[in-house]
Short mmCIF file of C-alpha atoms in Angstrom, two decimals:
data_model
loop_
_atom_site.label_atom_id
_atom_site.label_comp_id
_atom_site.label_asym_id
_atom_site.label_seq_id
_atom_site.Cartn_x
_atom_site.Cartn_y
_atom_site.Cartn_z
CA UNK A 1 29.71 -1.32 -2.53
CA UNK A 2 28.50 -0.43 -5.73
CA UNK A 3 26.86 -3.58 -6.52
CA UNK A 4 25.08 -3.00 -3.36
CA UNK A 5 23.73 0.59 -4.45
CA UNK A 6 22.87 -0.60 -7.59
CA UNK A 7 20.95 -3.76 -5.97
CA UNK A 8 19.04 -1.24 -3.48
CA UNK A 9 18.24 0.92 -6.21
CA UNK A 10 16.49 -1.81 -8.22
CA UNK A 11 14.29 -2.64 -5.44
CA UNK A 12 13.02 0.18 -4.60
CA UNK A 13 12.35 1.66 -8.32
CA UNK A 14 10.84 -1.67 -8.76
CA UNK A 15 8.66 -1.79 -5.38
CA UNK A 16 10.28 -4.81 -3.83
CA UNK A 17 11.67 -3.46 -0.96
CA UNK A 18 9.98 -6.02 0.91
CA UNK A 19 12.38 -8.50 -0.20
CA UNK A 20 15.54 -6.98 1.29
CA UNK A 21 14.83 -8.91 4.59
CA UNK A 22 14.77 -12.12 2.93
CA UNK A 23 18.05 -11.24 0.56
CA UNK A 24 19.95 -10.38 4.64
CA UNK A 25 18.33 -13.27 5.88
CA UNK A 26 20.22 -15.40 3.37
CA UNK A 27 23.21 -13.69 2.85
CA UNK A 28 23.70 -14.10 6.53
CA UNK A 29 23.23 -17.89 6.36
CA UNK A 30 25.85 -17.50 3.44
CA UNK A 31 28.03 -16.20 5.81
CA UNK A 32 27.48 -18.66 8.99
CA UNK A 33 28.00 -21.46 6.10
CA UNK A 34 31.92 -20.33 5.45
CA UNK A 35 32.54 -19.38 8.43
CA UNK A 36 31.69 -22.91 9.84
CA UNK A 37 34.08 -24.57 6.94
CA UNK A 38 36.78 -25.65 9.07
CA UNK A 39 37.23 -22.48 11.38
CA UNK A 40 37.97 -22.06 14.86
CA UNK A 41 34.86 -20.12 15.09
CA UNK A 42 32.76 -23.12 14.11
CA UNK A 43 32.52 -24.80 17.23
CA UNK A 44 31.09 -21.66 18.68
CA UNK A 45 28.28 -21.50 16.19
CA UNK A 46 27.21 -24.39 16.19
CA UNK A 47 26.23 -24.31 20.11
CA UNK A 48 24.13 -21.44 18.72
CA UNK A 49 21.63 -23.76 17.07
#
């Protein structure tokens, strides 16, 4: 959680908030990417696109 902090707090002293949206956007790809690597979930994702 700390890297997390640390990562919001660079943002916003730098003024680029804007790009948290894009860093959830991927990390949530991230995420549908291992959860498809041979899961029983994948099936169910992959109806979703």
């Amino acid at each position: 959680m700390e890297l997390v902090k640390e990562l919001w707090t660079f943002l916003r002293i730098r003024k680029k908030v804007w790009m948290a949206p894009i860093m959830a956007i991927m990390l949530l790809f991230g995420l549908l990417i291992v959860l498809t690597k041979g899961t029983a979930v994948a099936p169910f994702i992959y109806t979703l696109f």
